[in-house]
PDB file of C-alpha atoms in Angstrom:
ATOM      1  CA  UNK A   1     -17.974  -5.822   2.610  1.00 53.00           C
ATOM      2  CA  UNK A   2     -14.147  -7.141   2.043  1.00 78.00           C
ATOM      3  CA  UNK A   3     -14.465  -9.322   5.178  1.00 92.00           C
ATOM      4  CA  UNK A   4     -16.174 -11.505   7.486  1.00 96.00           C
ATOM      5  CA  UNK A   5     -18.299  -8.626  10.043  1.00 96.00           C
ATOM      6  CA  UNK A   6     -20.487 -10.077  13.341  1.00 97.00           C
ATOM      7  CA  UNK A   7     -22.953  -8.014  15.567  1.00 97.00           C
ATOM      8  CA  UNK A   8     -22.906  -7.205  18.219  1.00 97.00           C
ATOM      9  CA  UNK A   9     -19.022  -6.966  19.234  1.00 96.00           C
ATOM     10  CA  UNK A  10     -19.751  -7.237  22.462  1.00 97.00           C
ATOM     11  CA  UNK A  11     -23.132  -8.384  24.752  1.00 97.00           C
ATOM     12  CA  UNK A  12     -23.689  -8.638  28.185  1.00 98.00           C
ATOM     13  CA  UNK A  13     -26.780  -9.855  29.340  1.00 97.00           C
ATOM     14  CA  UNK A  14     -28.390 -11.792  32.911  1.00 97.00           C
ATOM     15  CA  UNK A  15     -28.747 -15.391  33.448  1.00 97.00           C
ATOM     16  CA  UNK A  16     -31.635 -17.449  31.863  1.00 97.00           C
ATOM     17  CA  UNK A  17     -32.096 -14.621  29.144  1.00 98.00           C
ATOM     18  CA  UNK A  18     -31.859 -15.789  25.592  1.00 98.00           C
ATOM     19  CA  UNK A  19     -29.493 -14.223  23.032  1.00 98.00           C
ATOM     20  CA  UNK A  20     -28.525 -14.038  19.061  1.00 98.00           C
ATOM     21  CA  UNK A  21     -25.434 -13.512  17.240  1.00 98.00           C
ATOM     22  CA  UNK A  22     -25.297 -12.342  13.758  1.00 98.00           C
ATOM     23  CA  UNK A  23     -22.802 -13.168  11.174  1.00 97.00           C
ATOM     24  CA  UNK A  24     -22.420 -11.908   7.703  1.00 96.00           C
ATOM     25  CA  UNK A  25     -19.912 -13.748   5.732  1.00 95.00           C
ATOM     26  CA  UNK A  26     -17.605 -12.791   2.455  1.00 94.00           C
ATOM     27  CA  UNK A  27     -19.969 -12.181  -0.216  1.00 91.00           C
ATOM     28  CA  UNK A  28     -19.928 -15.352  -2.325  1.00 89.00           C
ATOM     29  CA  UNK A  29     -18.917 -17.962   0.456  1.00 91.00           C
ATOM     30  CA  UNK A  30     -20.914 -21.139   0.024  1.00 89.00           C
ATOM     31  CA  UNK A  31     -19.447 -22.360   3.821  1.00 90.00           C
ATOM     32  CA  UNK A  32     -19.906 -20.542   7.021  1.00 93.00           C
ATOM     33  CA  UNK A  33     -18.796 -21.823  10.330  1.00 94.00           C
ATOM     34  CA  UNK A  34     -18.980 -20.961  13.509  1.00 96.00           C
ATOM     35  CA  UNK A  35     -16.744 -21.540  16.444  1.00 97.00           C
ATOM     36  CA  UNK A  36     -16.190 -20.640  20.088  1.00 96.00           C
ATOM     37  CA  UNK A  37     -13.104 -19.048  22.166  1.00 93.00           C
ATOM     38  CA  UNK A  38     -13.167 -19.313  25.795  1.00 91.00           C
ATOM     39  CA  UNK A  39     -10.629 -19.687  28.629  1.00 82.00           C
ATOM     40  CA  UNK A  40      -9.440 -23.026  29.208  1.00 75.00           C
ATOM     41  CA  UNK A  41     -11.229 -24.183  26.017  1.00 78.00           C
ATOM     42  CA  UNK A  42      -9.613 -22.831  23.480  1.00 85.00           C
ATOM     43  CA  UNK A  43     -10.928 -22.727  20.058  1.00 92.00           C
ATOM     44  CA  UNK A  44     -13.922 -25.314  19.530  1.00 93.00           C
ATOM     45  CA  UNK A  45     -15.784 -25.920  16.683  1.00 93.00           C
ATOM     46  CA  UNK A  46     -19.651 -25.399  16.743  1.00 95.00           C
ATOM     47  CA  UNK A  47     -21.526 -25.585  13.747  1.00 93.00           C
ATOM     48  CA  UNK A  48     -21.154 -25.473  10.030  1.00 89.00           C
ATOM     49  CA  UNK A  49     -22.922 -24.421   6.902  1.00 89.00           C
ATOM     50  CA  UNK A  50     -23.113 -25.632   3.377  1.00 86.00           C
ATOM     51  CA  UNK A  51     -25.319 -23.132   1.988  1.00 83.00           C
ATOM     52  CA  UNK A  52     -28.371 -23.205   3.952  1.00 82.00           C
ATOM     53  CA  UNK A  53     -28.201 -26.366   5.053  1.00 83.00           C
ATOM     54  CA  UNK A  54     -25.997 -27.494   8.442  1.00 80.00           C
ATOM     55  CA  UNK A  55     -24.454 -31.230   7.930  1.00 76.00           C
ATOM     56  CA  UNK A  56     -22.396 -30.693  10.543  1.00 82.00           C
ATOM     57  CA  UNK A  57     -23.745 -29.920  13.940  1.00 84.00           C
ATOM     58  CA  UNK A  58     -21.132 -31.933  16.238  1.00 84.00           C
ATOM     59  CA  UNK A  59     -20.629 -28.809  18.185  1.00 89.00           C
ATOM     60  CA  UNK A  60     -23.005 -27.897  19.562  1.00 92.00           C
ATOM     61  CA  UNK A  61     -22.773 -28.394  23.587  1.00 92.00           C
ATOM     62  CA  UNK A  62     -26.240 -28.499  24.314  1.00 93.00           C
ATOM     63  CA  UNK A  63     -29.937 -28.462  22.748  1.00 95.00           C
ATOM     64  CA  UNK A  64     -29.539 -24.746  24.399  1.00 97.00           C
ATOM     65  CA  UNK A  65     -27.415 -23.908  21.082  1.00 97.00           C
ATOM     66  CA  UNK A  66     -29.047 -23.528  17.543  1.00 95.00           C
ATOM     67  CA  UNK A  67     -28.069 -21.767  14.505  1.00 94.00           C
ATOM     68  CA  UNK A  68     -29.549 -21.182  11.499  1.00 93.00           C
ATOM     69  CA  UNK A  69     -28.656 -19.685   7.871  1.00 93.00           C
ATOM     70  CA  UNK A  70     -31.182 -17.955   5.862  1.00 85.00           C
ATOM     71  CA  UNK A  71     -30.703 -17.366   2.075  1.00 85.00           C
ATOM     72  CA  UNK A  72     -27.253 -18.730   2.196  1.00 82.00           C
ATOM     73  CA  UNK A  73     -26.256 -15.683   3.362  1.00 91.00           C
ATOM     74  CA  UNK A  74     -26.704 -14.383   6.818  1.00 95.00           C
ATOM     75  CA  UNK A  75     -26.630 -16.664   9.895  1.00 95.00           C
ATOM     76  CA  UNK A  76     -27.835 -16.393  13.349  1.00 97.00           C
ATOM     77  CA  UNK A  77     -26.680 -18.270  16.514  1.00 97.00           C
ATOM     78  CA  UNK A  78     -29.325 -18.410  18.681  1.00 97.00           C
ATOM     79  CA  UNK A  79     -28.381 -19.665  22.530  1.00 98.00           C
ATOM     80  CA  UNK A  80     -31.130 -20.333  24.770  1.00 98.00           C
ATOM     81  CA  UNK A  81     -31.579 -19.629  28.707  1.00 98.00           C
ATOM     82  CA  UNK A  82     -27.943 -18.599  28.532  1.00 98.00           C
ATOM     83  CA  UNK A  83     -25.672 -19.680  31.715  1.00 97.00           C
ATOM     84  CA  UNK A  84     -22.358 -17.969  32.974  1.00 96.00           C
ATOM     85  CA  UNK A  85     -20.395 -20.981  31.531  1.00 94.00           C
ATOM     86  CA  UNK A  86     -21.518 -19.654  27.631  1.00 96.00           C
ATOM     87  CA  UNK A  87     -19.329 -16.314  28.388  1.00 96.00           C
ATOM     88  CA  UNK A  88     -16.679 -16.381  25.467  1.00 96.00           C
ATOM     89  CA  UNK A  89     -15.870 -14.683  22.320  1.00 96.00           C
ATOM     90  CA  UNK A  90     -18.259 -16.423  19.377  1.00 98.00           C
ATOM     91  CA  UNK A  91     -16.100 -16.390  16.049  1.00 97.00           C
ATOM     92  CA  UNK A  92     -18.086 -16.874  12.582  1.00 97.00           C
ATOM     93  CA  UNK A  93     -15.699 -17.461   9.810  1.00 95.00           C
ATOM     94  CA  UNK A  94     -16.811 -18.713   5.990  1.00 94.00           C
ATOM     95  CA  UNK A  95     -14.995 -20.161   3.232  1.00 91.00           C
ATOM     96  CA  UNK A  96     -15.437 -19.881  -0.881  1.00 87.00           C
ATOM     97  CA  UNK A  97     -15.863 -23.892  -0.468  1.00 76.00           C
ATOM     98  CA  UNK A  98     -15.946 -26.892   2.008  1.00 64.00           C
ATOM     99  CA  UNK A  99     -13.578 -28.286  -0.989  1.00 64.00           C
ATOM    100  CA  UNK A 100     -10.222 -30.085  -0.946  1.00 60.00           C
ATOM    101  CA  UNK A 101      -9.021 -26.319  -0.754  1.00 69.00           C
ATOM    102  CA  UNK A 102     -10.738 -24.884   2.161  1.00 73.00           C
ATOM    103  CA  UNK A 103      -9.249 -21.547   3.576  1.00 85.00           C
ATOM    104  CA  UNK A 104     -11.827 -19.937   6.490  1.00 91.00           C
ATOM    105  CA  UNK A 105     -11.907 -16.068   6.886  1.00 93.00           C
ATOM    106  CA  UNK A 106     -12.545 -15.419  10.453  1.00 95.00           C
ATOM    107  CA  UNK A 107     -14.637 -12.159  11.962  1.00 96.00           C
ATOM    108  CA  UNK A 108     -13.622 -10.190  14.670  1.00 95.00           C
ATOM    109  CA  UNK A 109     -16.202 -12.115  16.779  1.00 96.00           C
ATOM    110  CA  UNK A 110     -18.511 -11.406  19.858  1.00 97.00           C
ATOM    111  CA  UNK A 111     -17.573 -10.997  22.966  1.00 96.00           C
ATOM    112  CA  UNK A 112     -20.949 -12.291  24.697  1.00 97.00           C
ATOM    113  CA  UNK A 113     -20.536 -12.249  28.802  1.00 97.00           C
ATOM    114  CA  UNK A 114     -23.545 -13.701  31.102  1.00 97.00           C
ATOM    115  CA  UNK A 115     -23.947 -11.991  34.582  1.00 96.00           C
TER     116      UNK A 115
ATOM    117  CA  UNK B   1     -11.537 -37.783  16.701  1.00 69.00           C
ATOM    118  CA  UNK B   2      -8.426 -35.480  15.361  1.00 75.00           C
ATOM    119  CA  UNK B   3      -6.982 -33.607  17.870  1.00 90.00           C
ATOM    120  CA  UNK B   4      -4.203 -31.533  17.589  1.00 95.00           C
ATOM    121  CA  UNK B   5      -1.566 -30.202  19.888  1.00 95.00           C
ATOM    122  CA  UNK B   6       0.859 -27.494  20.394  1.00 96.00           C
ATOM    123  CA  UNK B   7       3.900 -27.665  23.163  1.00 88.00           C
ATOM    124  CA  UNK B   8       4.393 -24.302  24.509  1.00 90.00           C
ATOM    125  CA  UNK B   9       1.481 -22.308  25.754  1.00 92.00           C
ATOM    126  CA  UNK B  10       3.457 -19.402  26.509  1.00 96.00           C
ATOM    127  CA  UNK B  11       7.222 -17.937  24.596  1.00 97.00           C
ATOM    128  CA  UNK B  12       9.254 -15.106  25.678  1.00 97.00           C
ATOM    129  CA  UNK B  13      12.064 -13.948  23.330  1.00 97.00           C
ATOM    130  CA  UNK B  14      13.958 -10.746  22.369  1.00 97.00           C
ATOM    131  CA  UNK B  15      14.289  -9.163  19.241  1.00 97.00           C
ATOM    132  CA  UNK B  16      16.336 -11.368  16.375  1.00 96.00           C
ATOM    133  CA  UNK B  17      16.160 -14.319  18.158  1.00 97.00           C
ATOM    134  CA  UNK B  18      14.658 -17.579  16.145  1.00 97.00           C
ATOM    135  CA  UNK B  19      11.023 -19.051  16.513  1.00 97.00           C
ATOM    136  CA  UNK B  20       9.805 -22.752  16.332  1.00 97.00           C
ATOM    137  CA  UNK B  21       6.566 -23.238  17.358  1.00 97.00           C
ATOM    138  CA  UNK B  22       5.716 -26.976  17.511  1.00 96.00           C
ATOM    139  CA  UNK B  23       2.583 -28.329  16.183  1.00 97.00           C
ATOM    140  CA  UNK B  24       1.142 -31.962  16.167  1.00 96.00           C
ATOM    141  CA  UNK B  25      -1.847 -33.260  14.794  1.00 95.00           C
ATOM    142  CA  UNK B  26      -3.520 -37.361  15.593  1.00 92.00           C
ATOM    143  CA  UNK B  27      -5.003 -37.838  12.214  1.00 84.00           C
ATOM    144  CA  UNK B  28      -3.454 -40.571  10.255  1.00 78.00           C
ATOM    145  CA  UNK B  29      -5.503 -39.508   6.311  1.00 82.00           C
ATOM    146  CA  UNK B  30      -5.195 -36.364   4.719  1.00 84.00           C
ATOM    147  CA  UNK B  31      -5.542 -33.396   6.206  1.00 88.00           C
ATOM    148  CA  UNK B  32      -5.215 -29.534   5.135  1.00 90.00           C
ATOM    149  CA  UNK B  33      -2.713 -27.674   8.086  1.00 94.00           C
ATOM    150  CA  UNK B  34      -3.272 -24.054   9.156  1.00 95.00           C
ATOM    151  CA  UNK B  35      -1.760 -21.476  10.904  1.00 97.00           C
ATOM    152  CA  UNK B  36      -3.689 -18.865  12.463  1.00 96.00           C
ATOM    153  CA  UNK B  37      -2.716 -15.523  14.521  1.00 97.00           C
ATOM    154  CA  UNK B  38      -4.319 -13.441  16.725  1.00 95.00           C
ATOM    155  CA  UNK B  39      -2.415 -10.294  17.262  1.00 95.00           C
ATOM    156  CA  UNK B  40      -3.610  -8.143  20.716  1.00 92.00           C
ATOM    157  CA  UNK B  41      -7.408  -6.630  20.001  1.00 89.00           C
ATOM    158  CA  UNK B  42      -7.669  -7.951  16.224  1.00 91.00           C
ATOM    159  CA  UNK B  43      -9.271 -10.979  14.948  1.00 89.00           C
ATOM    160  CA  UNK B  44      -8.055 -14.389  13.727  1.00 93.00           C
ATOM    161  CA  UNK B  45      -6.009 -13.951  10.670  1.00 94.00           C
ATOM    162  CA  UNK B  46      -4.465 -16.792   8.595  1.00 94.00           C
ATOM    163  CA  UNK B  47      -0.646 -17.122   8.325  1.00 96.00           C
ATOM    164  CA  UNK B  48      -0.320 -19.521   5.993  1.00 95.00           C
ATOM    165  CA  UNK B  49      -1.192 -23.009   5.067  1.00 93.00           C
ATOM    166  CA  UNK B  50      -0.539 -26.226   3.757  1.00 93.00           C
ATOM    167  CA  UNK B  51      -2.845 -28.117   0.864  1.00 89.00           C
ATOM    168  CA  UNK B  52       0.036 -30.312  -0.907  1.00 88.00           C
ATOM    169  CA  UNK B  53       2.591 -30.224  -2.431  1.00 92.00           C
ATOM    170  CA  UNK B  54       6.057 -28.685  -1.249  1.00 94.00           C
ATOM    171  CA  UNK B  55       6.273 -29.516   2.440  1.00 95.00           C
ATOM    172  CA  UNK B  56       7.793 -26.131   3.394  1.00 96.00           C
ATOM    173  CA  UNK B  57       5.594 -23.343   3.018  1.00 96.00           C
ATOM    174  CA  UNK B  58       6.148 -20.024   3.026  1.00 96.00           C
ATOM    175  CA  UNK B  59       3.771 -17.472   4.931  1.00 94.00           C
ATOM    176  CA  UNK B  60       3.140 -13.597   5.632  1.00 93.00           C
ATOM    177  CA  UNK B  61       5.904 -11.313   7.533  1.00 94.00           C
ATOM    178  CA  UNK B  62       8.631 -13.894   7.103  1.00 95.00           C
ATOM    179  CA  UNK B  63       6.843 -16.930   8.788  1.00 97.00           C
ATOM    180  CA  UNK B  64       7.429 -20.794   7.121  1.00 97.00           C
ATOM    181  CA  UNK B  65       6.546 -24.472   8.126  1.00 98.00           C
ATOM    182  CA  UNK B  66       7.335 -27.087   7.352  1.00 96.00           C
ATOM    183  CA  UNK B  67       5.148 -30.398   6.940  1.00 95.00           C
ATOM    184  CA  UNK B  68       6.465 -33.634   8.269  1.00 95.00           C
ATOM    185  CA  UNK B  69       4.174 -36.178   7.460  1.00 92.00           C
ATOM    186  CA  UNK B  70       5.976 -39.013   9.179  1.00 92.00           C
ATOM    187  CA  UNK B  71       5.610 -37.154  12.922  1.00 94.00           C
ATOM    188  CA  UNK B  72       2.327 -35.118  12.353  1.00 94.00           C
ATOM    189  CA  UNK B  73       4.306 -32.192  12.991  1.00 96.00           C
ATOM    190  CA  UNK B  74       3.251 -28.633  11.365  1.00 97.00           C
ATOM    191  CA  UNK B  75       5.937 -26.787  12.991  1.00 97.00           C
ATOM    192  CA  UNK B  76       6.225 -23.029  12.716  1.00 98.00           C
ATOM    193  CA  UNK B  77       9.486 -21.191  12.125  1.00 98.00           C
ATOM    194  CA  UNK B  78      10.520 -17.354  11.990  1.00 98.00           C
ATOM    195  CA  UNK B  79      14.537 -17.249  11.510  1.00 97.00           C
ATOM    196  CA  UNK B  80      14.559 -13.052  13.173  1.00 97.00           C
ATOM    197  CA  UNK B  81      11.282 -12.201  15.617  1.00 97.00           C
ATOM    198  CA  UNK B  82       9.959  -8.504  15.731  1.00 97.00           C
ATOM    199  CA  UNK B  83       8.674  -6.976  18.889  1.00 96.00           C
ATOM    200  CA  UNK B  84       5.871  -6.718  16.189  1.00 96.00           C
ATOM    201  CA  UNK B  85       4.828 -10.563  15.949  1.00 97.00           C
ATOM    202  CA  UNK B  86       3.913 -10.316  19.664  1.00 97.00           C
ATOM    203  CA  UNK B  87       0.641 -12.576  19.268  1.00 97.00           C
ATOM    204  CA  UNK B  88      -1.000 -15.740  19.798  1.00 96.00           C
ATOM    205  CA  UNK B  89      -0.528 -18.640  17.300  1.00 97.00           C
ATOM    206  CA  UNK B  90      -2.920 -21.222  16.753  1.00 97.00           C
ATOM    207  CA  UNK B  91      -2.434 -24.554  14.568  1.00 97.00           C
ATOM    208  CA  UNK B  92      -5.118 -25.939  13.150  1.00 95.00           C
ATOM    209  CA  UNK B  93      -6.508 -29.093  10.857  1.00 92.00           C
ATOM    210  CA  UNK B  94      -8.947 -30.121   8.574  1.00 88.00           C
ATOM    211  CA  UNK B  95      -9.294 -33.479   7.838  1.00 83.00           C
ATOM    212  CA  UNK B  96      -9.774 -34.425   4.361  1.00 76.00           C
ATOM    213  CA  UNK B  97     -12.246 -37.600   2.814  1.00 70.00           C
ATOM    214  CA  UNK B  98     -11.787 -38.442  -0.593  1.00 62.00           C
ATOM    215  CA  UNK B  99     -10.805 -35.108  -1.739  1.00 56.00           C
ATOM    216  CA  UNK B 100     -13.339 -32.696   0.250  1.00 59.00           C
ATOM    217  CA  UNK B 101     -13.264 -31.281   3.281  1.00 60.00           C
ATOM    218  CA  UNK B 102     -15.236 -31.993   6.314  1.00 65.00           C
ATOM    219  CA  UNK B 103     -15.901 -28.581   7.058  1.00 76.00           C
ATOM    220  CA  UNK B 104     -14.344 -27.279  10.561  1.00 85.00           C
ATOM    221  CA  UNK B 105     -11.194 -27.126  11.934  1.00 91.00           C
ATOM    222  CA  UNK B 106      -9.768 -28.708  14.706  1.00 92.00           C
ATOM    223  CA  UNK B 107      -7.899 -26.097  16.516  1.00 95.00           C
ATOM    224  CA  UNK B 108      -4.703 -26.640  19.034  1.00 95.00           C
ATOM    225  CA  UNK B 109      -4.775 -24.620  22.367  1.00 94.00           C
ATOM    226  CA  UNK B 110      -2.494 -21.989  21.090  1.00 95.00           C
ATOM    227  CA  UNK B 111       0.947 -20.768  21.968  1.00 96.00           C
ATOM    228  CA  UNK B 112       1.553 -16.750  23.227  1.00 96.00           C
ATOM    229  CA  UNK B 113       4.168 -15.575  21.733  1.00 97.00           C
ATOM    230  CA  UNK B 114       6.129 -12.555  23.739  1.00 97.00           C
ATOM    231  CA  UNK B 115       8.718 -10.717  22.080  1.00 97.00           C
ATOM    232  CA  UNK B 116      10.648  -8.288  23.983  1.00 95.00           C
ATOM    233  CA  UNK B 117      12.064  -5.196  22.280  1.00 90.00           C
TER     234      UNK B 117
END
């Protein structure tokens, strides 16, 4: 596809269950990030991917989180025994390189709400 | 850590009237400089950046800024607004090591831009 596409737009689901996120990135992106937008946060940085490998898992606010990127393709965000305080809109975005010239292409993101 | 900060959460202006957006980062090394909108129900789109080079850059639909390495400023600029750049406007940074990029970017809280017909 021309762009950055996530599934599902939007999930809802009760307290304690556990829940993924899918991103595919540009076709030929090496770098795929992911970041979340919530109220009062603002944009934060999770996790990011150089190929299949993740050197950079600052992110991640608790063991809860994990991500992982298979074929240096497709990536999942997995988050565990979800609580109401993960509610926000999950971004993936990816990038041709993690090089001096790094430009991210953002998804439309989804909107994950815990009841 | 970087952080990076922008002054006005929330602008209101009519049609025609001019834009600065301010934007300040707390890196002292090299950094790339981004800005991002979000228009109402669409995703994260980039307006235009900054690598090296000329310090004013030009972006999409009329948008510049310009780099001021001296005050870690990235402001944003729009001489005319349109009722049609009613968004929200995000700054962001990557920090730069010897040449490559760490990866993620460090995002400011974003400023809402209204723009009244």
């Amino acid at each position: 596809g021309a762009g950055v596409s996530q599934s599902p737009s939007n999930k809802v689901t009760e307290k304690g269950k556990d829940v993924e996120l899918r991103c595919d990135p540009i076709s030929g992106h090496t770098a795929l990030y992911w970041y979340r937008q919530s109220l009062g946060q603002g944009l934060e940085f999770l996790i990011y991917f150089q190929g299949n490998s993740a050197p950079d898992k600052s992110g991640l606010p608790s063991d809860r989180f994990s991500a992982e990127r298979t074929g240096g393709s497709v990536s999942t965000l997995t988050i565990q025994r979800t609580q109401q305080e993960d509610s926000a809109v999950y971004l993936c975005a990816s990038s041709l390189t993690t090089g001096s010239y790094n430009e991210q292409f953002f998804g439309p993101g989804t909107r994950l709400t815990v009841l | 850590a970087q952080s990076v900060s922008q002054h006005n959460h929330h602008v209101i202006l009519s049609e025609a009237a001019s834009l600065e957006l301010g934007c300040n980062y707390s890196y002292g090394g090299t950094v790339n400089l981004f800005w991002y909108v979000q228009y109402p129900g669409q995703h994260l789109q980039l307006l235009l950046k900054y690598f090296s080079g000329d310090p004013l850059v030009k972006g999409i639909k009329g948008f510049e800024a310009e780099f001021i390495k001296s005050k870690f400023s990235f402001n944003l600029r729009k001489p005319s607004v349109q009722w049609s750049d009613t968004a929200e406007y995000f700054c962001a940074v990557n920090v730069l090591a010897g040449g490559t990029s760490y990866g993620k970017l460090t995002f400011g809280q974003g400023t809402i831009l209204t723009v009244h017909p």
